[in-house]
Tab-separated table of C-alpha atoms and ligand atoms in Angstrom:
chain	number	residue	atom	x	y	z
A	1	MET	CA	54.039	119.102	78.738
A	2	LEU	CA	57.143	119.821	80.780
A	3	ARG	CA	57.436	120.116	84.518
A	4	PHE	CA	59.585	121.667	87.186
A	5	ALA	CA	59.263	119.650	90.382
A	6	PRO	CA	60.812	121.386	93.380
A	7	SER	CA	60.590	120.048	96.922
A	8	PRO	CA	59.514	122.699	99.460
A	9	THR	CA	62.263	121.605	101.829
A	10	GLY	CA	64.721	124.507	101.789
A	11	ASP	CA	65.955	127.634	100.064
A	12	MET	CA	66.025	127.398	96.304
A	13	HIS	CA	69.454	126.215	95.203
A	14	ILE	CA	71.026	127.621	92.036
A	15	GLY	CA	70.956	124.061	90.645
A	16	ASN	CA	67.156	124.026	91.005
A	17	LEU	CA	66.851	127.410	89.366
A	18	ARG	CA	69.014	126.211	86.494
A	19	VAL	CA	66.679	123.230	86.064
A	20	ALA	CA	63.661	125.578	86.150
A	21	LEU	CA	65.193	127.874	83.521
A	22	CYS	CA	66.037	124.988	81.180
A	23	ASN	CA	62.521	123.614	81.568
A	24	TYR	CA	61.046	127.009	80.830
A	25	ILE	CA	63.188	127.538	77.741
A	26	CYS	CA	62.456	124.081	76.346
A	27	SER	CA	58.739	124.432	77.028
A	28	LYS	CA	58.718	127.686	75.058
A	29	GLN	CA	60.785	126.235	72.232
A	30	ARG	CA	58.591	123.156	71.951
A	31	ASN	CA	55.444	125.173	72.397
A	32	GLU	CA	54.349	122.898	75.227
A	33	PRO	CA	53.066	124.115	78.593
A	34	LEU	CA	55.121	123.950	81.774
A	35	VAL	CA	53.618	122.808	85.069
A	36	ILE	CA	55.087	123.315	88.504
A	37	ARG	CA	54.787	120.251	90.707
A	38	ILE	CA	55.458	120.917	94.356
A	39	GLU	CA	56.830	117.607	95.638
A	40	ASP	CA	55.532	117.841	99.155
A	41	THR	CA	55.101	114.182	100.037
A	42	ASP	CA	58.013	114.048	102.458
A	43	ILE	CA	55.996	115.643	105.250
A	44	GLU	CA	58.825	115.664	107.760
A	45	ARG	CA	61.151	117.625	105.488
A	46	ASN	CA	58.585	120.140	104.189
A	47	ILE	CA	59.100	123.684	105.403
A	48	GLU	CA	56.041	125.881	105.802
A	49	GLY	CA	55.906	128.659	103.203
A	50	LYS	CA	58.718	127.365	100.968
A	51	ASP	CA	56.221	126.558	98.222
A	52	HIS	CA	55.174	130.199	98.024
A	53	GLU	CA	58.762	131.335	98.144
A	54	ILE	CA	59.551	129.092	95.156
A	55	LEU	CA	56.608	130.488	93.179
A	56	GLU	CA	57.647	134.048	93.973
A	57	LEU	CA	61.159	133.342	92.737
A	58	LEU	CA	59.819	131.819	89.529
A	59	ALA	CA	57.804	135.003	88.967
A	60	LEU	CA	60.870	137.145	89.642
A	61	PHE	CA	62.797	135.197	87.013
A	62	ASN	CA	59.940	135.488	84.508
A	63	ILE	CA	59.391	131.764	84.399
A	64	GLU	CA	55.817	131.395	83.207
A	65	TYR	CA	53.849	128.242	83.833
A	66	LYS	CA	50.413	126.823	83.255
A	67	GLU	CA	49.517	125.575	86.723
A	68	VAL	CA	50.774	124.427	90.077
A	69	ILE	CA	50.162	120.862	91.179
A	70	TYR	CA	50.725	119.728	94.752
A	71	GLN	CA	51.949	116.151	94.760
A	72	SER	CA	50.168	115.443	98.042
A	73	ALA	CA	46.856	116.127	96.269
A	74	GLN	CA	47.586	113.277	93.861
A	75	LEU	CA	47.511	110.630	96.606
A	76	LYS	CA	44.296	109.073	95.310
A	77	TYR	CA	45.983	108.375	91.971
A	78	HIS	CA	49.080	106.939	93.625
A	79	ARG	CA	46.948	104.573	95.662
A	80	ALA	CA	44.773	103.616	92.705
A	81	MET	CA	47.838	102.812	90.596
A	82	ALA	CA	49.373	100.746	93.388
A	83	ILE	CA	46.165	98.703	93.626
A	84	GLN	CA	46.194	98.272	89.860
A	85	LEU	CA	49.758	96.958	89.994
A	86	LEU	CA	48.895	94.538	92.804
A	87	HIS	CA	45.916	93.328	90.823
A	88	ASP	CA	48.080	92.766	87.757
A	89	LYS	CA	50.699	90.996	89.916
A	90	LYS	CA	53.253	93.606	88.886
A	91	ALA	CA	53.594	94.520	92.539
A	92	PHE	CA	53.415	92.510	95.741
A	93	ASN	CA	52.879	93.012	99.454
A	94	CYS	CA	56.054	92.748	101.476
A	95	PHE	CA	55.830	91.761	105.136
A	96	CYS	CA	59.552	91.886	105.840
A	97	THR	CA	60.031	93.949	108.980
A	98	PRO	CA	62.444	96.888	109.114
A	99	ALA	CA	64.611	94.840	111.511
A	100	GLU	CA	64.796	91.938	109.053
A	101	LEU	CA	65.664	94.258	106.226
A	102	ASP	CA	68.316	95.983	108.312
A	103	ALA	CA	69.931	92.628	109.050
A	104	LYS	CA	70.004	91.800	105.339
A	105	ARG	CA	71.419	95.196	104.548
A	106	GLU	CA	74.139	94.662	107.126
A	107	HIS	CA	74.881	91.243	105.681
A	108	ALA	CA	75.264	92.686	102.182
A	109	LYS	CA	77.548	95.394	103.537
A	110	LYS	CA	79.801	92.820	105.162
A	111	ALA	CA	79.954	90.849	101.929
A	112	LYS	CA	80.779	94.151	100.150
A	113	LYS	CA	77.755	93.744	97.908
A	114	PRO	CA	75.095	96.333	97.160
A	115	PHE	CA	71.898	95.586	99.042
A	116	ARG	CA	69.002	94.544	96.845
A	117	TYR	CA	65.727	93.044	98.012
A	118	ASP	CA	65.932	89.253	97.943
A	119	ASP	CA	62.317	88.801	96.868
A	120	THR	CA	61.360	86.860	100.015
A	121	CYS	CA	57.755	88.045	99.735
A	122	SER	CA	57.451	88.210	95.980
A	123	HIS	CA	55.857	84.821	95.570
A	124	LEU	CA	53.757	84.457	98.701
A	125	PRO	CA	50.546	82.580	97.963
A	126	ALA	CA	47.532	84.915	97.800
A	127	GLU	CA	45.812	83.365	100.855
A	128	GLU	CA	48.832	84.006	102.971
A	129	THR	CA	48.884	87.632	101.917
A	130	LEU	CA	45.191	88.166	102.527
A	131	ASP	CA	45.184	86.602	106.004
A	132	ASN	CA	48.288	88.398	107.164
A	133	THR	CA	47.387	91.336	109.423
A	134	ASN	CA	50.976	92.498	109.940
A	135	PRO	CA	52.092	95.844	108.509
A	136	PHE	CA	53.318	95.623	104.936
A	137	THR	CA	54.816	97.720	102.203
A	138	ILE	CA	54.103	97.350	98.505
A	139	ARG	CA	57.014	96.610	96.195
A	140	LEU	CA	57.182	96.747	92.429
A	141	ARG	CA	58.199	93.386	90.993
A	142	ARG	CA	61.664	93.872	89.506
A	143	PRO	CA	61.567	94.146	85.694
A	144	GLN	CA	62.516	91.128	83.561
A	145	ASP	CA	64.863	93.100	81.362
A	146	ASP	CA	67.509	95.718	81.828
A	147	ILE	CA	66.352	99.306	81.316
A	148	THR	CA	68.095	101.735	78.985
A	149	VAL	CA	67.729	105.444	79.568
A	150	VAL	CA	68.341	107.683	76.568
A	151	ASP	CA	69.472	110.991	77.986
A	152	ALA	CA	69.772	114.164	75.886
A	153	ILE	CA	72.958	115.135	77.716
A	154	LYS	CA	74.478	111.909	79.022
A	155	GLY	CA	73.621	109.643	76.093
A	156	ARG	CA	72.452	106.022	76.531
A	157	ILE	CA	72.848	104.428	79.927
A	158	THR	CA	71.716	100.879	80.689
A	159	PHE	CA	70.713	99.843	84.191
A	160	SER	CA	70.504	96.162	85.072
A	161	ALA	CA	67.150	94.780	86.196
A	162	PHE	CA	68.961	93.667	89.360
A	163	ASP	CA	69.831	97.278	90.172
A	164	VAL	CA	66.334	98.512	89.418
A	165	ASP	CA	65.378	96.139	92.235
A	166	SER	CA	61.990	95.149	93.652
A	167	PHE	CA	61.761	98.532	95.306
A	168	ILE	CA	59.120	99.879	97.656
A	169	ILE	CA	56.401	101.932	95.991
A	170	MET	CA	54.051	102.290	98.979
A	171	ARG	CA	55.223	102.552	102.559
A	172	GLN	CA	53.561	100.732	105.440
A	173	GLU	CA	51.359	103.777	106.065
A	174	LYS	CA	50.285	103.545	102.415
A	175	TYR	CA	51.892	106.725	101.253
A	176	PRO	CA	53.911	106.560	98.035
A	177	THR	CA	57.681	106.662	97.850
A	178	TYR	CA	59.265	109.470	95.835
A	179	ASN	CA	60.004	107.290	92.799
A	180	PHE	CA	56.490	105.960	92.590
A	181	ALA	CA	54.737	109.310	93.068
A	182	CYS	CA	57.034	110.966	90.542
A	183	ALA	CA	56.593	108.226	87.921
A	184	VAL	CA	52.806	108.271	88.244
A	185	ASP	CA	52.581	112.075	88.222
A	186	ASP	CA	54.728	112.379	85.106
A	187	MET	CA	52.414	109.910	83.431
A	188	ILE	CA	49.205	111.612	84.552
A	189	SER	CA	50.467	115.052	83.485
A	190	ASP	CA	51.433	113.622	80.093
A	191	ILE	CA	55.008	114.842	80.472
A	192	SER	CA	57.048	114.578	77.276
A	193	LEU	CA	60.457	115.709	78.536
A	194	VAL	CA	61.898	115.573	82.036
A	195	ILE	CA	64.757	117.971	82.749
A	196	ARG	CA	66.273	117.616	86.203
A	197	GLY	CA	69.537	117.360	88.084
A	198	GLU	CA	71.855	114.413	87.504
A	199	ASP	CA	71.471	113.366	91.141
A	200	HIS	CA	68.199	111.839	89.928
A	201	MET	CA	69.818	109.722	87.223
A	202	SER	CA	69.642	106.487	89.239
A	203	ASN	CA	65.928	107.093	89.896
A	204	THR	CA	65.086	107.244	86.220
A	205	PRO	CA	65.118	103.475	85.463
A	206	LYS	CA	62.940	102.870	88.515
A	207	GLN	CA	60.429	105.441	87.311
A	208	ILE	CA	60.446	103.965	83.829
A	209	ALA	CA	59.901	100.510	85.384
A	210	VAL	CA	56.800	101.807	87.209
A	211	ARG	CA	55.250	103.128	84.009
A	212	ASP	CA	56.211	99.997	82.047
A	213	ALA	CA	54.448	97.922	84.692
A	214	LEU	CA	51.371	100.140	84.377
A	215	GLY	CA	51.372	99.508	80.628
A	216	TYR	CA	52.169	103.110	79.743
A	217	THR	CA	53.816	103.090	76.330
A	218	LYS	CA	54.638	106.730	75.690
A	219	THR	CA	58.397	107.325	75.852
A	220	ILE	CA	59.346	110.218	78.074
A	221	GLU	CA	62.551	111.998	77.046
A	222	TYR	CA	65.120	112.768	79.724
A	223	ALA	CA	67.858	115.322	80.241
A	224	HIS	CA	69.897	115.221	83.448
A	225	LEU	CA	71.863	118.409	84.055
A	226	PRO	CA	75.358	117.889	85.479
A	227	ILE	CA	75.995	119.171	88.979
A	228	ILE	CA	77.493	122.593	89.736
A	229	LEU	CA	80.885	122.627	91.454
A	230	ASN	CA	82.304	125.385	93.633
A	231	ARG	CA	85.815	126.825	93.258
A	232	ASP	CA	87.306	123.966	95.255
A	233	GLY	CA	85.854	121.500	92.791
A	234	LYS	CA	83.280	120.282	95.324
A	235	LYS	CA	79.541	120.121	94.779
A	236	MET	CA	77.915	123.484	95.599
A	237	SER	CA	76.159	122.789	98.864
A	238	LYS	CA	74.159	124.750	101.392
A	239	ARG	CA	77.458	125.725	102.985
A	240	ASP	CA	78.309	127.797	99.906
A	241	ASP	CA	76.334	131.031	100.368
A	242	ALA	CA	76.267	131.568	96.625
A	243	SER	CA	74.323	128.319	96.180
A	244	SER	CA	71.206	130.081	97.519
A	245	VAL	CA	69.225	132.117	95.012
A	246	LYS	CA	67.888	134.253	97.851
A	247	TRP	CA	71.422	135.066	99.003
A	248	LEU	CA	72.513	136.115	95.510
A	249	LEU	CA	69.507	138.417	95.203
A	250	LYS	CA	70.216	139.893	98.613
A	251	GLU	CA	73.801	140.600	97.572
A	252	GLY	CA	72.482	142.609	94.654
A	253	TYR	CA	72.755	140.293	91.668
A	254	LEU	CA	69.972	140.988	89.177
A	255	PRO	CA	67.616	138.121	88.277
A	256	GLN	CA	68.443	138.586	84.576
A	257	ALA	CA	72.178	138.276	85.348
A	258	ILE	CA	71.723	135.168	87.493
A	259	ALA	CA	69.615	133.599	84.735
A	260	ASN	CA	72.213	134.544	82.124
A	261	TYR	CA	74.975	132.977	84.208
A	262	LEU	CA	73.095	129.766	84.981
A	263	ILE	CA	72.340	129.217	81.300
A	264	LEU	CA	75.943	130.010	80.390
A	265	ILE	CA	77.820	127.646	82.704
A	266	GLY	CA	78.556	124.162	81.466
A	267	ASN	CA	77.044	125.097	78.135
A	268	ASN	CA	78.212	125.996	74.654
A	269	VAL	CA	76.582	129.348	73.910
A	270	PRO	CA	76.960	131.778	70.986
A	271	LYS	CA	77.527	134.796	73.251
A	272	GLU	CA	78.273	135.558	76.843
A	273	ILE	CA	75.764	138.279	77.732
A	274	PHE	CA	72.153	137.598	76.845
A	275	THR	CA	68.575	137.750	78.057
A	276	LEU	CA	66.293	134.814	78.685
A	277	ASN	CA	64.306	135.767	75.588
A	278	GLU	CA	67.434	135.710	73.454
A	279	ALA	CA	68.358	132.287	74.826
A	280	LEU	CA	65.030	130.966	73.499
A	281	GLU	CA	66.437	131.402	70.009
A	282	TRP	CA	69.520	129.243	70.324
A	283	PHE	CA	69.433	127.192	73.515
A	284	SER	CA	69.815	123.472	72.939
A	285	LEU	CA	70.165	120.676	75.480
A	286	SER	CA	72.584	119.034	73.057
A	287	ASN	CA	75.099	121.829	73.730
A	288	ILE	CA	75.202	121.209	77.457
A	289	SER	CA	78.427	119.667	78.620
A	290	LYS	CA	78.450	116.175	80.123
A	291	SER	CA	80.907	117.246	82.781
A	292	PRO	CA	80.067	119.363	85.826
A	293	ALA	CA	79.554	123.105	85.530
A	294	LYS	CA	81.838	125.358	87.559
A	295	PHE	CA	80.524	128.241	89.579
A	296	ASP	CA	82.703	131.345	89.658
A	297	ILE	CA	81.316	134.324	91.546
A	298	ASP	CA	83.712	136.735	89.799
A	299	LYS	CA	82.326	135.720	86.453
A	300	LEU	CA	78.790	136.173	87.763
A	301	LYS	CA	79.801	139.628	88.978
A	302	PHE	CA	81.168	140.491	85.541
A	303	ILE	CA	77.892	139.391	83.954
A	304	ASN	CA	75.897	141.265	86.566
A	305	ARG	CA	77.802	144.455	85.782
A	306	GLU	CA	76.971	144.081	82.100
A	307	HIS	CA	73.276	143.710	82.926
A	308	LEU	CA	73.452	146.702	85.272
A	309	LYS	CA	75.007	148.721	82.454
A	310	ALA	CA	72.130	147.753	80.195
A	311	LEU	CA	69.526	149.218	82.577
A	312	ASP	CA	68.168	152.625	81.689
A	313	PRO	CA	68.993	155.432	84.165
A	314	LYS	CA	65.539	155.435	85.743
A	315	GLU	CA	65.664	151.693	86.501
A	316	LEU	CA	69.199	151.867	87.850
A	317	SER	CA	68.219	154.841	89.985
A	318	ARG	CA	65.321	152.905	91.498
A	319	TYR	CA	67.594	149.965	92.272
A	320	VAL	CA	69.916	152.180	94.291
A	321	GLY	CA	67.030	153.768	96.163
A	322	PHE	CA	66.343	156.995	94.236
A	323	ALA	CA	63.823	157.986	91.614
A	324	ASP	CA	65.751	160.236	89.310
A	325	ASP	CA	67.425	159.825	85.942
A	326	ASP	CA	70.421	161.895	87.088
A	327	ILE	CA	71.172	159.572	89.987
A	328	GLY	CA	70.792	156.593	87.650
A	329	ALA	CA	73.302	158.192	85.295
A	330	LEU	CA	75.584	158.913	88.248
A	331	ALA	CA	75.310	155.298	89.407
A	332	HIS	CA	76.252	154.273	85.892
A	333	LEU	CA	79.609	156.006	86.334
A	334	TYR	CA	80.250	153.840	89.377
A	335	LEU	CA	79.648	150.577	87.544
A	336	GLU	CA	83.303	150.482	86.591
A	337	GLU	CA	84.085	149.857	90.234
A	338	SER	CA	80.993	147.947	91.400
A	339	GLY	CA	79.598	144.652	90.218
A	340	THR	CA	76.550	144.262	92.456
A	341	LEU	CA	73.753	146.521	93.621
A	342	ASN	CA	75.094	146.380	97.162
A	343	GLU	CA	78.502	147.534	96.009
A	344	LEU	CA	76.857	150.273	93.983
A	345	ARG	CA	74.694	151.441	96.874
A	346	ALA	CA	77.815	151.567	99.012
A	347	LYS	CA	79.177	154.127	96.541
A	348	ILE	CA	76.034	156.219	96.058
A	349	GLU	CA	74.760	156.408	99.634
A	350	PRO	CA	77.839	158.232	101.044
A	351	ILE	CA	77.328	160.926	98.423
A	352	PHE	CA	74.102	161.956	100.157
A	353	ALA	CA	75.329	161.312	103.690
A	354	GLU	CA	77.162	163.550	106.159
A	355	LYS	CA	80.803	163.542	105.008
A	356	THR	CA	83.742	162.565	107.164
A	357	VAL	CA	86.966	164.007	105.827
A	358	PRO	CA	90.502	162.725	106.529
A	359	GLN	CA	92.569	164.938	108.824
A	360	GLN	CA	94.839	166.242	106.093
A	361	TYR	CA	91.928	167.707	104.093
A	362	GLN	CA	90.039	169.041	107.094
A	363	GLU	CA	91.230	172.594	106.635
A	364	SER	CA	90.788	172.803	102.874
A	365	THR	CA	87.302	171.311	102.916
A	366	ASN	CA	86.321	173.754	105.646
A	367	ILE	CA	87.306	176.569	103.311
A	368	LEU	CA	85.681	175.102	100.214
A	369	LYS	CA	82.396	173.963	101.750
A	370	PRO	CA	80.723	177.367	102.393
A	371	ILE	CA	81.909	178.587	99.024
A	372	ILE	CA	80.122	175.772	97.236
A	373	GLN	CA	77.088	176.224	99.474
A	374	ASN	CA	76.822	179.881	98.624
A	375	ALA	CA	77.856	179.701	94.980
A	376	PRO	CA	75.344	180.547	92.236
A	377	PHE	CA	74.152	177.721	89.994
A	378	PHE	CA	76.543	176.806	87.187
A	379	GLU	CA	75.421	174.635	84.316
A	380	GLU	CA	79.004	173.876	83.272
A	381	TYR	CA	81.582	172.250	85.490
A	382	ALA	CA	84.295	174.515	84.029
A	383	ASP	CA	82.467	177.608	85.288
A	384	PHE	CA	81.734	176.065	88.667
A	385	GLN	CA	85.351	175.056	89.018
A	386	LYS	CA	86.655	178.444	88.067
A	387	TYR	CA	84.367	180.143	90.563
A	388	THR	CA	84.993	177.842	93.536
A	389	MET	CA	88.727	177.663	92.891
A	390	GLN	CA	89.069	181.423	92.735
A	391	HIS	CA	86.937	182.095	95.789
A	392	SER	CA	88.592	179.425	97.916
A	393	GLY	CA	92.119	180.241	96.883
A	394	LEU	CA	92.823	176.489	96.864
A	395	LYS	CA	95.003	174.964	94.205
A	396	GLY	CA	95.946	171.618	92.710
A	397	LYS	CA	95.498	168.537	94.884
A	398	ASP	CA	94.140	170.557	97.799
A	399	TYR	CA	91.324	171.851	95.664
A	400	PHE	CA	90.546	168.707	93.701
A	401	LYS	CA	90.729	166.254	96.624
A	402	SER	CA	88.614	168.544	98.774
A	403	LEU	CA	86.022	168.945	96.056
A	404	ARG	CA	85.886	165.208	95.518
A	405	LEU	CA	85.555	164.536	99.234
A	406	LEU	CA	82.770	167.091	99.586
A	407	LEU	CA	80.883	165.739	96.593
A	408	THR	CA	81.349	162.011	97.090
A	409	GLY	CA	82.789	161.304	100.525
A	410	ALA	CA	85.534	159.253	98.827
A	411	GLU	CA	89.111	160.033	97.837
A	412	HIS	CA	88.870	158.225	94.508
A	413	GLY	CA	86.192	157.628	91.917
A	414	PRO	CA	84.933	158.672	88.493
A	415	GLU	CA	85.977	161.959	86.846
A	416	ILE	CA	84.785	164.954	88.873
A	417	SER	CA	83.548	166.659	85.702
A	418	ASP	CA	81.274	163.655	85.018
A	419	ILE	CA	80.072	163.578	88.594
A	420	TYR	CA	79.271	167.298	88.505
A	421	LYS	CA	77.086	166.790	85.464
A	422	TYR	CA	74.692	164.647	87.486
A	423	LEU	CA	75.043	166.270	90.889
A	424	LYS	CA	74.827	169.944	89.988
A	425	ASN	CA	71.142	170.042	90.867
A	426	TYR	CA	71.727	168.341	94.214
A	427	LEU	CA	74.644	170.317	95.624
A	428	ALA	CA	72.639	171.496	98.635
A	429	GLU	CA	71.862	167.885	99.593
A	430	VAL	CA	75.339	166.642	98.854
A	431	VAL	CA	77.685	169.281	100.263
A	432	LYS	CA	76.831	169.241	103.946
B	1	LIG	N1	61.778	117.083	93.822
B	1	LIG	C1	63.029	116.765	93.226
B	1	LIG	C2	64.078	117.758	93.650
B	1	LIG	O1	63.754	118.831	94.096
B	1	LIG	C3	62.986	116.785	91.713
B	1	LIG	C4	62.433	115.564	91.172
B	1	LIG	C5	62.303	115.564	89.675
B	1	LIG	O2	62.531	116.584	89.012
B	1	LIG	O3	61.910	114.525	89.180
B	1	LIG	O4	65.241	117.448	93.552
């Protein structure tokens, strides 16, 4: 079983989507189900409705899954496991107050040492613990040995037992911390491979320590995907618009192009343009680069254009707001100069709108317009051209620019003969 574990705390970041795609691909390749775990235990940071938004995006990207688990619904297991650990003396109650801990943290900072819990409460006699009515947290007893993580991308990394620390697994209010909930849930769901962002790397030994303490012997494989950098070489953050999947979709990038791009970056792939289904055949975590991936919107635009080109005319037509093969074919012509659906719409919409003509072509378009409006239907552009040229008396640039302006509202664009092919049945709607 694999899992994708988003937190419903904000818009889906491209890094999260990349993690979801990799999980989906690996689950298909391994023939193991994928579960979606909504990590909603940080109540203060949860945003109403984000869970549904995430699920809608997964559907849009064709990421199939077996079921959705809400982490908050697992609380009974988290509590039961914490009690088990206390019973086995693998965990202990900690009565240190936040103020005391802050003072120790400050002390460590002054001494330029990382703060680790000093185990003040780890050996309190049982009677003392039972009689104490003060608030307490529950901490996992730090492991005896160092913990080595074998990562499919990063290789072997050993964390010292000191750094794993006697960390808090249950807060004073008896709700689990992220590391504890995550470790227990991965165990309960029988997860075999965890794919997630490398910002979670330092959590991994803690989560392994939890399961070791619970006596769980199955080894879970890990793959931590490197971060995605923006053009300035900084981590893509909320401040980068393009980091939001919703924003990219709104700009008119197709889901299949975004997926293609997110599988491509920081990876060694056999070809540049592909579908998710094709990626199932060759994707391998072992080909993912250890160093950060770089996000380049121009490259994404190039890939998007290729996916737009691959759409059949009817689909492309629908995307630009029409329902006709001819308009799809017309839109196709404009793909040379547009890389997103928004850019494409900005080319197609003026064709059907009232035209504004530059001063210098005012006179010639005024002559040509009624002639086109009253002309008989011509199947061939050559015949149409001959007729309208003769009847208008216009020549050369005056004729061609005016015709282009009347047909498209723009001074430049694809070949007029190509445009005519797809607009000849719409001249009444176009030339107005
Ligand atoms: N909820 C975490 C996140 O959104 C992911 C945790 C995990 O995959 O283990 O970053």
